[in-house]
Amino acid sequence: MSAAVSVAVAGVHVLDTHVIGVESIPSGSQGQLVETIRMSAAGTAGGTGLVLARLGCAVRSFGAVGTDPIAETLLALLRAEGIDVGGLLRRADVQTSASVLPVRPNGDRPAWHCIGANGAFALDDLAPDALDDVAHLHLGGPEFLGGPAAGELLARARAVGATTSLDLLAPGDPDLLAWVADALPQCDYLLPNDEQVLGLTGASDLASGALALVQAGAGCVAVTAGARGAVVVTAEETIEVPAFAIDVVDTTGCGDAFSAGFLRGRLEGLSLAEAARLGCAAAAQVAAGLGTDAGSYDLDSVRAFAEATPTR
């Protein structure tokens, strides 16, 4: 058996707490029974890394967490997936990033979020040789580093022969695009959602918005569009890939799962369309459960799902 592809994920790592069956926020100090409360490792770096590990990659995480019980839970969940967490620095002065996600019966999922240690991660926190043997670097949340530092990090990965990707965390607006602009020319794959693309560019449709981001420097823009699937745009082509027809439980982490499936496909030489289909199939596994680690899936089962399941 060949060695697993080595991937580094850097940036945002979060502990999500999913609360299923929230019909309303109780008034005063009243309580309410819910169906399920579950914790999962998440974040534009952590969640993507988790799914990449499920899909057969050797994953190393880089970022920052606190020294609190939230960190112990998050690190345990990542280690259980075989992820090397040695690059997650422990910071005593900040709490570990965490979110609480009350999921309503119709699937809506408002969130409470604490940035915590994710805001403390800096480029200097990575050792000079940290990326020397990776095939790919995925940076989740470049807005915390800022464009120049994010661009420098991606350039370090490219200098050792790795490909690179970015996934934004914040809602899209032109100011955010200006903030991370220096990173785009060092980015092989930009992995935003539809709302981010439209907000970043002011475009009226995804294809033209994604093309504007390509013209701003990204090599390829692969956009998630919820039930519509994904749109992949390069300077030469636009590809639309439909989502799979499934019963959705919770869409938390679907974007991270798409990113992981898409990147896994590209790392093994799939075409853009084939990689996007694998990304949609990985996202479907997550949408059918609670969190990126819900259920049991691997690369073979995701491929089999993609072959056997109809699209919308």
PDB file of C-alpha atoms in Angstrom:
ATOM      1  CA  MET A   1       0.000   0.000   0.000  1.00  0.00           C
ATOM      2  CA  SER A   2       1.339   3.447  -0.917  1.00  0.00           C
ATOM      3  CA  ALA A   3       2.031   6.026   1.785  1.00  0.00           C
ATOM      4  CA  ALA A   4      -0.784   8.407   2.646  1.00  0.00           C
ATOM      5  CA  VAL A   5      -0.617  11.861   1.082  1.00  0.00           C
ATOM      6  CA  SER A   6       0.727  14.340   3.628  1.00  0.00           C
ATOM      7  CA  VAL A   7      -1.461  17.417   4.110  1.00  0.00           C
ATOM      8  CA  ALA A   8      -1.121  20.356   6.496  1.00  0.00           C
ATOM      9  CA  VAL A   9      -4.135  22.338   7.678  1.00  0.00           C
ATOM     10  CA  ALA A  10      -3.463  25.677   9.315  1.00  0.00           C
ATOM     11  CA  GLY A  11      -5.679  28.266  10.954  1.00  0.00           C
ATOM     12  CA  VAL A  12      -9.152  27.941  12.440  1.00  0.00           C
ATOM     13  CA  HIS A  13      -9.848  25.015  14.787  1.00  0.00           C
ATOM     14  CA  VAL A  14     -13.150  25.036  16.701  1.00  0.00           C
ATOM     15  CA  LEU A  15     -15.118  22.801  19.033  1.00  0.00           C
ATOM     16  CA  ASP A  16     -18.741  22.763  17.875  1.00  0.00           C
ATOM     17  CA  THR A  17     -21.631  21.863  20.158  1.00  0.00           C
ATOM     18  CA  HIS A  18     -24.712  20.877  18.138  1.00  0.00           C
ATOM     19  CA  VAL A  19     -28.109  21.116  19.809  1.00  0.00           C
ATOM     20  CA  ILE A  20     -30.782  19.389  17.736  1.00  0.00           C
ATOM     21  CA  GLY A  21     -34.490  20.083  18.021  1.00  0.00           C
ATOM     22  CA  VAL A  22     -34.411  23.695  19.171  1.00  0.00           C
ATOM     23  CA  GLU A  23     -37.831  25.154  18.458  1.00  0.00           C
ATOM     24  CA  SER A  24     -37.225  28.433  20.286  1.00  0.00           C
ATOM     25  CA  ILE A  25     -35.017  29.987  22.930  1.00  0.00           C
ATOM     26  CA  PRO A  26     -36.832  29.509  26.265  1.00  0.00           C
ATOM     27  CA  SER A  27     -37.908  32.711  27.985  1.00  0.00           C
ATOM     28  CA  GLY A  28     -36.436  33.791  31.310  1.00  0.00           C
ATOM     29  CA  SER A  29     -34.698  30.904  33.060  1.00  0.00           C
ATOM     30  CA  GLN A  30     -36.966  28.199  31.656  1.00  0.00           C
ATOM     31  CA  GLY A  31     -35.623  25.025  30.084  1.00  0.00           C
ATOM     32  CA  GLN A  32     -36.473  22.972  27.032  1.00  0.00           C
ATOM     33  CA  LEU A  33     -35.891  19.334  26.139  1.00  0.00           C
ATOM     34  CA  VAL A  34     -34.028  18.723  22.873  1.00  0.00           C
ATOM     35  CA  GLU A  35     -33.312  15.637  20.795  1.00  0.00           C
ATOM     36  CA  THR A  36     -29.500  15.567  20.861  1.00  0.00           C
ATOM     37  CA  ILE A  37     -26.486  17.466  22.134  1.00  0.00           C
ATOM     38  CA  ARG A  38     -23.222  16.487  20.450  1.00  0.00           C
ATOM     39  CA  MET A  39     -19.698  17.888  20.196  1.00  0.00           C
ATOM     40  CA  SER A  40     -17.467  17.714  17.132  1.00  0.00           C
ATOM     41  CA  ALA A  41     -14.155  19.068  15.884  1.00  0.00           C
ATOM     42  CA  ALA A  42     -14.750  21.813  13.358  1.00  0.00           C
ATOM     43  CA  GLY A  43     -13.411  24.962  11.718  1.00  0.00           C
ATOM     44  CA  THR A  44     -12.179  25.854   8.266  1.00  0.00           C
ATOM     45  CA  ALA A  45      -8.884  24.135   9.124  1.00  0.00           C
ATOM     46  CA  GLY A  46      -9.941  21.616  11.778  1.00  0.00           C
ATOM     47  CA  GLY A  47     -13.084  20.347  10.062  1.00  0.00           C
ATOM     48  CA  THR A  48     -11.414  20.129   6.663  1.00  0.00           C
ATOM     49  CA  GLY A  49      -8.467  18.297   8.194  1.00  0.00           C
ATOM     50  CA  LEU A  50     -10.768  15.819   9.895  1.00  0.00           C
ATOM     51  CA  VAL A  51     -12.499  14.885   6.633  1.00  0.00           C
ATOM     52  CA  LEU A  52      -9.160  14.723   4.793  1.00  0.00           C
ATOM     53  CA  ALA A  53      -7.998  12.230   7.430  1.00  0.00           C
ATOM     54  CA  ARG A  54     -11.169  10.184   6.909  1.00  0.00           C
ATOM     55  CA  LEU A  55     -10.394  10.216   3.185  1.00  0.00           C
ATOM     56  CA  GLY A  56      -6.964   8.706   3.698  1.00  0.00           C
ATOM     57  CA  CYS A  57      -4.588  11.670   4.051  1.00  0.00           C
ATOM     58  CA  ALA A  58      -1.902  11.993   6.709  1.00  0.00           C
ATOM     59  CA  VAL A  59      -2.967  15.277   8.301  1.00  0.00           C
ATOM     60  CA  ARG A  60      -1.061  17.703  10.518  1.00  0.00           C
ATOM     61  CA  SER A  61      -2.840  20.597  12.224  1.00  0.00           C
ATOM     62  CA  PHE A  62      -1.278  23.987  12.861  1.00  0.00           C
ATOM     63  CA  GLY A  63      -2.978  26.705  14.872  1.00  0.00           C
ATOM     64  CA  ALA A  64      -3.693  27.698  18.450  1.00  0.00           C
ATOM     65  CA  VAL A  65      -5.926  26.416  21.237  1.00  0.00           C
ATOM     66  CA  GLY A  66      -6.236  27.262  24.904  1.00  0.00           C
ATOM     67  CA  THR A  67      -5.307  25.230  27.970  1.00  0.00           C
ATOM     68  CA  ASP A  68      -8.945  24.760  28.952  1.00  0.00           C
ATOM     69  CA  PRO A  69     -11.214  21.674  28.963  1.00  0.00           C
ATOM     70  CA  ILE A  70     -12.541  22.741  25.549  1.00  0.00           C
ATOM     71  CA  ALA A  71      -9.038  22.238  24.163  1.00  0.00           C
ATOM     72  CA  GLU A  72      -8.741  18.800  25.761  1.00  0.00           C
ATOM     73  CA  THR A  73     -11.985  17.725  24.081  1.00  0.00           C
ATOM     74  CA  LEU A  74     -11.059  19.212  20.705  1.00  0.00           C
ATOM     75  CA  LEU A  75      -7.585  17.664  20.719  1.00  0.00           C
ATOM     76  CA  ALA A  76      -8.976  14.270  21.732  1.00  0.00           C
ATOM     77  CA  LEU A  77     -11.475  14.337  18.862  1.00  0.00           C
ATOM     78  CA  LEU A  78      -8.742  15.233  16.358  1.00  0.00           C
ATOM     79  CA  ARG A  79      -6.335  12.601  17.692  1.00  0.00           C
ATOM     80  CA  ALA A  80      -9.071   9.982  17.440  1.00  0.00           C
ATOM     81  CA  GLU A  81      -9.089  10.619  13.682  1.00  0.00           C
ATOM     82  CA  GLY A  82      -5.335  10.079  13.458  1.00  0.00           C
ATOM     83  CA  ILE A  83      -4.505  13.774  13.058  1.00  0.00           C
ATOM     84  CA  ASP A  84      -1.099  14.983  14.264  1.00  0.00           C
ATOM     85  CA  VAL A  85      -1.954  17.851  16.640  1.00  0.00           C
ATOM     86  CA  GLY A  86       1.626  18.663  17.619  1.00  0.00           C
ATOM     87  CA  GLY A  87       1.395  21.922  15.679  1.00  0.00           C
ATOM     88  CA  LEU A  88      -1.560  23.226  17.720  1.00  0.00           C
ATOM     89  CA  LEU A  89       0.004  25.594  20.230  1.00  0.00           C
ATOM     90  CA  ARG A  90      -1.421  25.773  23.764  1.00  0.00           C
ATOM     91  CA  ARG A  91      -2.121  29.349  24.856  1.00  0.00           C
ATOM     92  CA  ALA A  92      -2.944  29.979  28.515  1.00  0.00           C
ATOM     93  CA  ASP A  93      -4.090  33.563  27.919  1.00  0.00           C
ATOM     94  CA  VAL A  94      -7.075  32.777  25.666  1.00  0.00           C
ATOM     95  CA  GLN A  95      -9.826  30.188  25.570  1.00  0.00           C
ATOM     96  CA  THR A  96     -10.165  27.596  22.831  1.00  0.00           C
ATOM     97  CA  SER A  97     -12.435  28.677  20.009  1.00  0.00           C
ATOM     98  CA  ALA A  98     -15.926  27.222  20.321  1.00  0.00           C
ATOM     99  CA  SER A  99     -19.401  27.455  18.813  1.00  0.00           C
ATOM    100  CA  VAL A 100     -22.877  26.473  19.966  1.00  0.00           C
ATOM    101  CA  LEU A 101     -25.232  25.607  17.101  1.00  0.00           C
ATOM    102  CA  PRO A 102     -28.951  25.337  17.916  1.00  0.00           C
ATOM    103  CA  VAL A 103     -30.406  23.454  14.955  1.00  0.00           C
ATOM    104  CA  ARG A 104     -34.096  24.103  14.343  1.00  0.00           C
ATOM    105  CA  PRO A 105     -36.486  21.430  13.029  1.00  0.00           C
ATOM    106  CA  ASN A 106     -36.396  23.020   9.549  1.00  0.00           C
ATOM    107  CA  GLY A 107     -32.600  22.789   9.440  1.00  0.00           C
ATOM    108  CA  ASP A 108     -31.807  26.445  10.165  1.00  0.00           C
ATOM    109  CA  ARG A 109     -28.760  26.755  12.405  1.00  0.00           C
ATOM    110  CA  PRO A 110     -27.996  30.093  13.995  1.00  0.00           C
ATOM    111  CA  ALA A 111     -24.782  30.125  15.995  1.00  0.00           C
ATOM    112  CA  TRP A 112     -23.023  31.571  18.992  1.00  0.00           C
ATOM    113  CA  HIS A 113     -19.271  31.705  18.395  1.00  0.00           C
ATOM    114  CA  CYS A 114     -16.180  32.643  20.395  1.00  0.00           C
ATOM    115  CA  ILE A 115     -13.072  33.406  18.285  1.00  0.00           C
ATOM    116  CA  GLY A 116     -10.743  32.658  21.181  1.00  0.00           C
ATOM    117  CA  ALA A 117      -7.304  31.268  20.349  1.00  0.00           C
ATOM    118  CA  ASN A 118      -7.875  31.380  16.597  1.00  0.00           C
ATOM    119  CA  GLY A 119      -7.222  35.104  16.788  1.00  0.00           C
ATOM    120  CA  ALA A 120      -3.858  34.460  18.467  1.00  0.00           C
ATOM    121  CA  PHE A 121      -2.291  32.241  15.770  1.00  0.00           C
ATOM    122  CA  ALA A 122       0.556  33.976  13.921  1.00  0.00           C
ATOM    123  CA  LEU A 123       2.948  33.110  11.107  1.00  0.00           C
ATOM    124  CA  ASP A 124       5.870  33.030  13.543  1.00  0.00           C
ATOM    125  CA  ASP A 125       4.186  30.136  15.347  1.00  0.00           C
ATOM    126  CA  LEU A 126       5.215  27.748  12.545  1.00  0.00           C
ATOM    127  CA  ALA A 127       8.715  26.300  12.632  1.00  0.00           C
ATOM    128  CA  PRO A 128      10.773  27.041   9.489  1.00  0.00           C
ATOM    129  CA  ASP A 129      10.689  23.382   8.436  1.00  0.00           C
ATOM    130  CA  ALA A 130       7.052  22.682   9.419  1.00  0.00           C
ATOM    131  CA  LEU A 131       5.885  22.330   5.800  1.00  0.00           C
ATOM    132  CA  ASP A 132       8.956  20.710   4.261  1.00  0.00           C
ATOM    133  CA  ASP A 133       7.370  17.349   3.410  1.00  0.00           C
ATOM    134  CA  VAL A 134       3.719  18.206   2.777  1.00  0.00           C
ATOM    135  CA  ALA A 135       1.990  17.752  -0.572  1.00  0.00           C
ATOM    136  CA  HIS A 136      -0.665  20.351   0.191  1.00  0.00           C
ATOM    137  CA  LEU A 137      -1.314  23.215   2.602  1.00  0.00           C
ATOM    138  CA  HIS A 138      -4.867  24.270   3.374  1.00  0.00           C
ATOM    139  CA  LEU A 139      -5.239  27.580   5.212  1.00  0.00           C
ATOM    140  CA  GLY A 140      -8.589  28.097   6.887  1.00  0.00           C
ATOM    141  CA  GLY A 141      -9.401  31.639   7.938  1.00  0.00           C
ATOM    142  CA  PRO A 142      -6.630  33.696   6.263  1.00  0.00           C
ATOM    143  CA  GLU A 143      -8.388  36.843   7.436  1.00  0.00           C
ATOM    144  CA  PHE A 144      -6.943  36.270  10.930  1.00  0.00           C
ATOM    145  CA  LEU A 145      -3.391  36.426   9.561  1.00  0.00           C
ATOM    146  CA  GLY A 146      -4.087  39.129   6.987  1.00  0.00           C
ATOM    147  CA  GLY A 147      -3.216  38.941   3.322  1.00  0.00           C
ATOM    148  CA  PRO A 148       0.557  39.560   3.461  1.00  0.00           C
ATOM    149  CA  ALA A 149       1.197  36.966   6.190  1.00  0.00           C
ATOM    150  CA  ALA A 150      -1.203  34.463   4.599  1.00  0.00           C
ATOM    151  CA  GLY A 151       0.494  34.969   1.250  1.00  0.00           C
ATOM    152  CA  GLU A 152       3.897  34.393   2.841  1.00  0.00           C
ATOM    153  CA  LEU A 153       2.678  31.160   4.425  1.00  0.00           C
ATOM    154  CA  LEU A 154       1.279  29.865   1.144  1.00  0.00           C
ATOM    155  CA  ALA A 155       4.480  30.866  -0.648  1.00  0.00           C
ATOM    156  CA  ARG A 156       6.489  28.812   1.880  1.00  0.00           C
ATOM    157  CA  ALA A 157       4.386  25.780   0.994  1.00  0.00           C
ATOM    158  CA  ARG A 158       4.771  26.364  -2.733  1.00  0.00           C
ATOM    159  CA  ALA A 159       8.532  26.716  -2.331  1.00  0.00           C
ATOM    160  CA  VAL A 160       8.720  23.089  -1.150  1.00  0.00           C
ATOM    161  CA  GLY A 161       6.520  21.888  -4.031  1.00  0.00           C
ATOM    162  CA  ALA A 162       3.142  21.813  -2.248  1.00  0.00           C
ATOM    163  CA  THR A 163      -0.145  23.009  -3.678  1.00  0.00           C
ATOM    164  CA  THR A 164      -2.208  25.464  -1.650  1.00  0.00           C
ATOM    165  CA  SER A 165      -5.806  26.334  -0.808  1.00  0.00           C
ATOM    166  CA  LEU A 166      -7.739  28.953   1.128  1.00  0.00           C
ATOM    167  CA  ASP A 167     -11.140  28.895   2.793  1.00  0.00           C
ATOM    168  CA  LEU A 168     -12.559  32.083   4.258  1.00  0.00           C
ATOM    169  CA  LEU A 169     -14.482  32.142   7.523  1.00  0.00           C
ATOM    170  CA  ALA A 170     -16.006  35.618   7.581  1.00  0.00           C
ATOM    171  CA  PRO A 171     -18.995  36.748   5.511  1.00  0.00           C
ATOM    172  CA  GLY A 172     -17.952  38.194   2.193  1.00  0.00           C
ATOM    173  CA  ASP A 173     -17.616  41.929   1.545  1.00  0.00           C
ATOM    174  CA  PRO A 174     -15.225  44.044  -0.536  1.00  0.00           C
ATOM    175  CA  ASP A 175     -13.239  45.070   2.558  1.00  0.00           C
ATOM    176  CA  LEU A 176     -12.523  41.414   3.323  1.00  0.00           C
ATOM    177  CA  LEU A 177     -11.341  40.885  -0.248  1.00  0.00           C
ATOM    178  CA  ALA A 178      -8.946  43.802   0.111  1.00  0.00           C
ATOM    179  CA  TRP A 179      -7.727  42.414   3.463  1.00  0.00           C
ATOM    180  CA  VAL A 180      -6.741  38.998   1.999  1.00  0.00           C
ATOM    181  CA  ALA A 181      -5.887  40.122  -1.553  1.00  0.00           C
ATOM    182  CA  ASP A 182      -2.147  39.521  -1.157  1.00  0.00           C
ATOM    183  CA  ALA A 183      -2.789  35.835  -0.501  1.00  0.00           C
ATOM    184  CA  LEU A 184      -4.755  35.107  -3.679  1.00  0.00           C
ATOM    185  CA  PRO A 185      -1.789  34.946  -6.101  1.00  0.00           C
ATOM    186  CA  GLN A 186      -0.270  32.224  -3.880  1.00  0.00           C
ATOM    187  CA  CYS A 187      -3.531  30.226  -3.797  1.00  0.00           C
ATOM    188  CA  ASP A 188      -4.112  27.302  -6.154  1.00  0.00           C
ATOM    189  CA  TYR A 189      -7.676  26.735  -4.891  1.00  0.00           C
ATOM    190  CA  LEU A 190      -9.991  29.245  -3.254  1.00  0.00           C
ATOM    191  CA  LEU A 191     -12.931  27.491  -1.569  1.00  0.00           C
ATOM    192  CA  PRO A 192     -15.655  30.004  -0.602  1.00  0.00           C
ATOM    193  CA  ASN A 193     -19.414  29.607  -0.340  1.00  0.00           C
ATOM    194  CA  ASP A 194     -21.915  31.312  -2.605  1.00  0.00           C
ATOM    195  CA  GLU A 195     -22.727  34.161  -0.215  1.00  0.00           C
ATOM    196  CA  GLN A 196     -19.053  34.952   0.221  1.00  0.00           C
ATOM    197  CA  VAL A 197     -18.428  35.083  -3.541  1.00  0.00           C
ATOM    198  CA  LEU A 198     -21.331  37.443  -4.160  1.00  0.00           C
ATOM    199  CA  GLY A 199     -20.426  39.608  -1.174  1.00  0.00           C
ATOM    200  CA  LEU A 200     -16.721  39.791  -1.989  1.00  0.00           C
ATOM    201  CA  THR A 201     -17.243  40.784  -5.601  1.00  0.00           C
ATOM    202  CA  GLY A 202     -20.685  42.401  -5.825  1.00  0.00           C
ATOM    203  CA  ALA A 203     -21.444  40.075  -8.745  1.00  0.00           C
ATOM    204  CA  SER A 204     -24.989  39.049  -9.552  1.00  0.00           C
ATOM    205  CA  ASP A 205     -24.163  35.396 -10.272  1.00  0.00           C
ATOM    206  CA  LEU A 206     -21.656  32.862  -8.993  1.00  0.00           C
ATOM    207  CA  ALA A 207     -19.826  32.226 -12.251  1.00  0.00           C
ATOM    208  CA  SER A 208     -18.954  35.874 -12.852  1.00  0.00           C
ATOM    209  CA  GLY A 209     -18.139  36.415  -9.172  1.00  0.00           C
ATOM    210  CA  ALA A 210     -15.815  33.407  -9.109  1.00  0.00           C
ATOM    211  CA  LEU A 211     -14.158  34.565 -12.318  1.00  0.00           C
ATOM    212  CA  ALA A 212     -13.510  37.952 -10.707  1.00  0.00           C
ATOM    213  CA  LEU A 213     -11.693  36.135  -7.891  1.00  0.00           C
ATOM    214  CA  VAL A 214      -9.641  34.198 -10.447  1.00  0.00           C
ATOM    215  CA  GLN A 215      -8.745  37.499 -12.089  1.00  0.00           C
ATOM    216  CA  ALA A 216      -7.728  38.749  -8.629  1.00  0.00           C
ATOM    217  CA  GLY A 217      -5.126  35.988  -8.466  1.00  0.00           C
ATOM    218  CA  ALA A 218      -6.664  32.661  -7.365  1.00  0.00           C
ATOM    219  CA  GLY A 219      -5.781  29.767  -9.648  1.00  0.00           C
ATOM    220  CA  CYS A 220      -9.174  28.100  -9.300  1.00  0.00           C
ATOM    221  CA  VAL A 221     -12.327  29.007  -7.366  1.00  0.00           C
ATOM    222  CA  ALA A 222     -14.564  26.131  -6.230  1.00  0.00           C
ATOM    223  CA  VAL A 223     -17.771  27.554  -4.757  1.00  0.00           C
ATOM    224  CA  THR A 224     -20.245  25.630  -2.603  1.00  0.00           C
ATOM    225  CA  ALA A 225     -23.870  26.543  -3.292  1.00  0.00           C
ATOM    226  CA  GLY A 226     -25.907  24.484  -0.829  1.00  0.00           C
ATOM    227  CA  ALA A 227     -28.589  22.345  -2.462  1.00  0.00           C
ATOM    228  CA  ARG A 228     -27.392  23.536  -5.881  1.00  0.00           C
ATOM    229  CA  GLY A 229     -24.059  21.764  -5.455  1.00  0.00           C
ATOM    230  CA  ALA A 230     -20.878  23.510  -6.546  1.00  0.00           C
ATOM    231  CA  VAL A 231     -19.490  25.784  -9.248  1.00  0.00           C
ATOM    232  CA  VAL A 232     -15.836  25.499 -10.252  1.00  0.00           C
ATOM    233  CA  VAL A 233     -14.251  28.340 -12.214  1.00  0.00           C
ATOM    234  CA  THR A 234     -10.823  28.826 -13.755  1.00  0.00           C
ATOM    235  CA  ALA A 235      -9.638  31.306 -16.367  1.00  0.00           C
ATOM    236  CA  GLU A 236     -10.495  28.715 -19.026  1.00  0.00           C
ATOM    237  CA  GLU A 237     -13.742  27.059 -17.917  1.00  0.00           C
ATOM    238  CA  THR A 238     -16.821  27.057 -15.688  1.00  0.00           C
ATOM    239  CA  ILE A 239     -18.118  23.741 -14.350  1.00  0.00           C
ATOM    240  CA  GLU A 240     -21.382  23.159 -12.470  1.00  0.00           C
ATOM    241  CA  VAL A 241     -21.687  20.038 -10.330  1.00  0.00           C
ATOM    242  CA  PRO A 242     -25.077  19.187  -8.753  1.00  0.00           C
ATOM    243  CA  ALA A 243     -25.580  18.169  -5.148  1.00  0.00           C
ATOM    244  CA  PHE A 244     -26.727  14.692  -4.206  1.00  0.00           C
ATOM    245  CA  ALA A 245     -30.341  13.975  -3.256  1.00  0.00           C
ATOM    246  CA  ILE A 246     -30.279  13.161   0.474  1.00  0.00           C
ATOM    247  CA  ASP A 247     -32.310  13.742   3.620  1.00  0.00           C
ATOM    248  CA  VAL A 248     -30.461  16.586   5.356  1.00  0.00           C
ATOM    249  CA  VAL A 249     -29.995  16.435   9.136  1.00  0.00           C
ATOM    250  CA  ASP A 250     -27.549  19.301   9.715  1.00  0.00           C
ATOM    251  CA  THR A 251     -25.484  21.271   7.204  1.00  0.00           C
ATOM    252  CA  THR A 252     -22.843  22.349   9.748  1.00  0.00           C
ATOM    253  CA  GLY A 253     -19.417  21.492   8.320  1.00  0.00           C
ATOM    254  CA  CYS A 254     -20.617  20.729   4.804  1.00  0.00           C
ATOM    255  CA  GLY A 255     -18.393  23.402   3.300  1.00  0.00           C
ATOM    256  CA  ASP A 256     -15.351  21.983   5.096  1.00  0.00           C
ATOM    257  CA  ALA A 257     -16.265  18.496   3.885  1.00  0.00           C
ATOM    258  CA  PHE A 258     -16.620  19.703   0.305  1.00  0.00           C
ATOM    259  CA  SER A 259     -13.196  21.333   0.547  1.00  0.00           C
ATOM    260  CA  ALA A 260     -11.667  18.102   1.816  1.00  0.00           C
ATOM    261  CA  GLY A 261     -13.278  15.935  -0.843  1.00  0.00           C
ATOM    262  CA  PHE A 262     -12.372  18.356  -3.617  1.00  0.00           C
ATOM    263  CA  LEU A 263      -8.757  18.634  -2.463  1.00  0.00           C
ATOM    264  CA  ARG A 264      -8.457  14.862  -1.997  1.00  0.00           C
ATOM    265  CA  GLY A 265      -9.653  14.391  -5.551  1.00  0.00           C
ATOM    266  CA  ARG A 266      -7.168  16.882  -6.943  1.00  0.00           C
ATOM    267  CA  LEU A 267      -4.314  15.336  -4.951  1.00  0.00           C
ATOM    268  CA  GLU A 268      -4.976  11.982  -6.592  1.00  0.00           C
ATOM    269  CA  GLY A 269      -5.190  13.500 -10.064  1.00  0.00           C
ATOM    270  CA  LEU A 270      -8.933  13.779 -10.653  1.00  0.00           C
ATOM    271  CA  SER A 271     -10.258  16.403 -13.048  1.00  0.00           C
ATOM    272  CA  LEU A 272     -11.875  19.518 -11.590  1.00  0.00           C
ATOM    273  CA  ALA A 273     -15.344  18.129 -12.295  1.00  0.00           C
ATOM    274  CA  GLU A 274     -14.521  14.729 -10.764  1.00  0.00           C
ATOM    275  CA  ALA A 275     -12.945  16.354  -7.706  1.00  0.00           C
ATOM    276  CA  ALA A 276     -15.982  18.605  -7.214  1.00  0.00           C
ATOM    277  CA  ARG A 277     -18.266  15.572  -7.424  1.00  0.00           C
ATOM    278  CA  LEU A 278     -16.161  13.864  -4.746  1.00  0.00           C
ATOM    279  CA  GLY A 279     -16.428  17.043  -2.693  1.00  0.00           C
ATOM    280  CA  CYS A 280     -20.218  17.061  -3.000  1.00  0.00           C
ATOM    281  CA  ALA A 281     -20.293  13.384  -1.990  1.00  0.00           C
ATOM    282  CA  ALA A 282     -18.174  14.095   1.112  1.00  0.00           C
ATOM    283  CA  ALA A 283     -20.445  17.006   2.002  1.00  0.00           C
ATOM    284  CA  ALA A 284     -23.470  14.712   1.696  1.00  0.00           C
ATOM    285  CA  GLN A 285     -22.016  12.363   4.334  1.00  0.00           C
ATOM    286  CA  VAL A 286     -21.744  15.280   6.741  1.00  0.00           C
ATOM    287  CA  ALA A 287     -25.188  16.723   5.953  1.00  0.00           C
ATOM    288  CA  ALA A 288     -26.760  13.387   6.861  1.00  0.00           C
ATOM    289  CA  GLY A 289     -25.359  13.512  10.409  1.00  0.00           C
ATOM    290  CA  LEU A 290     -24.160  15.919  13.114  1.00  0.00           C
ATOM    291  CA  GLY A 291     -20.691  17.332  12.458  1.00  0.00           C
ATOM    292  CA  THR A 292     -17.870  16.370  10.124  1.00  0.00           C
ATOM    293  CA  ASP A 293     -17.127  13.252  12.182  1.00  0.00           C
ATOM    294  CA  ALA A 294     -20.694  11.910  12.134  1.00  0.00           C
ATOM    295  CA  GLY A 295     -21.177   8.364  10.963  1.00  0.00           C
ATOM    296  CA  SER A 296     -18.528   6.162   9.401  1.00  0.00           C
ATOM    297  CA  TYR A 297     -17.117   6.981   5.987  1.00  0.00           C
ATOM    298  CA  ASP A 298     -13.831   6.730   4.120  1.00  0.00           C
ATOM    299  CA  LEU A 299     -12.608   7.346   0.594  1.00  0.00           C
ATOM    300  CA  ASP A 300     -13.981   4.062  -0.758  1.00  0.00           C
ATOM    301  CA  SER A 301     -17.431   4.553   0.755  1.00  0.00           C
ATOM    302  CA  VAL A 302     -17.636   8.168  -0.449  1.00  0.00           C
ATOM    303  CA  ARG A 303     -16.706   7.047  -3.961  1.00  0.00           C
ATOM    304  CA  ALA A 304     -19.321   4.300  -3.818  1.00  0.00           C
ATOM    305  CA  PHE A 305     -21.908   6.818  -2.617  1.00  0.00           C
ATOM    306  CA  ALA A 306     -21.061   9.146  -5.509  1.00  0.00           C
ATOM    307  CA  GLU A 307     -21.529   6.341  -8.011  1.00  0.00           C
ATOM    308  CA  ALA A 308     -24.794   5.036  -6.582  1.00  0.00           C
ATOM    309  CA  THR A 309     -26.674   8.152  -5.434  1.00  0.00           C
ATOM    310  CA  PRO A 310     -28.702  10.370  -7.761  1.00  0.00           C
ATOM    311  CA  THR A 311     -28.114  14.106  -7.871  1.00  0.00           C
ATOM    312  CA  ARG A 312     -30.746  16.786  -7.469  1.00  0.00           C
TER     313      ARG A 312
END
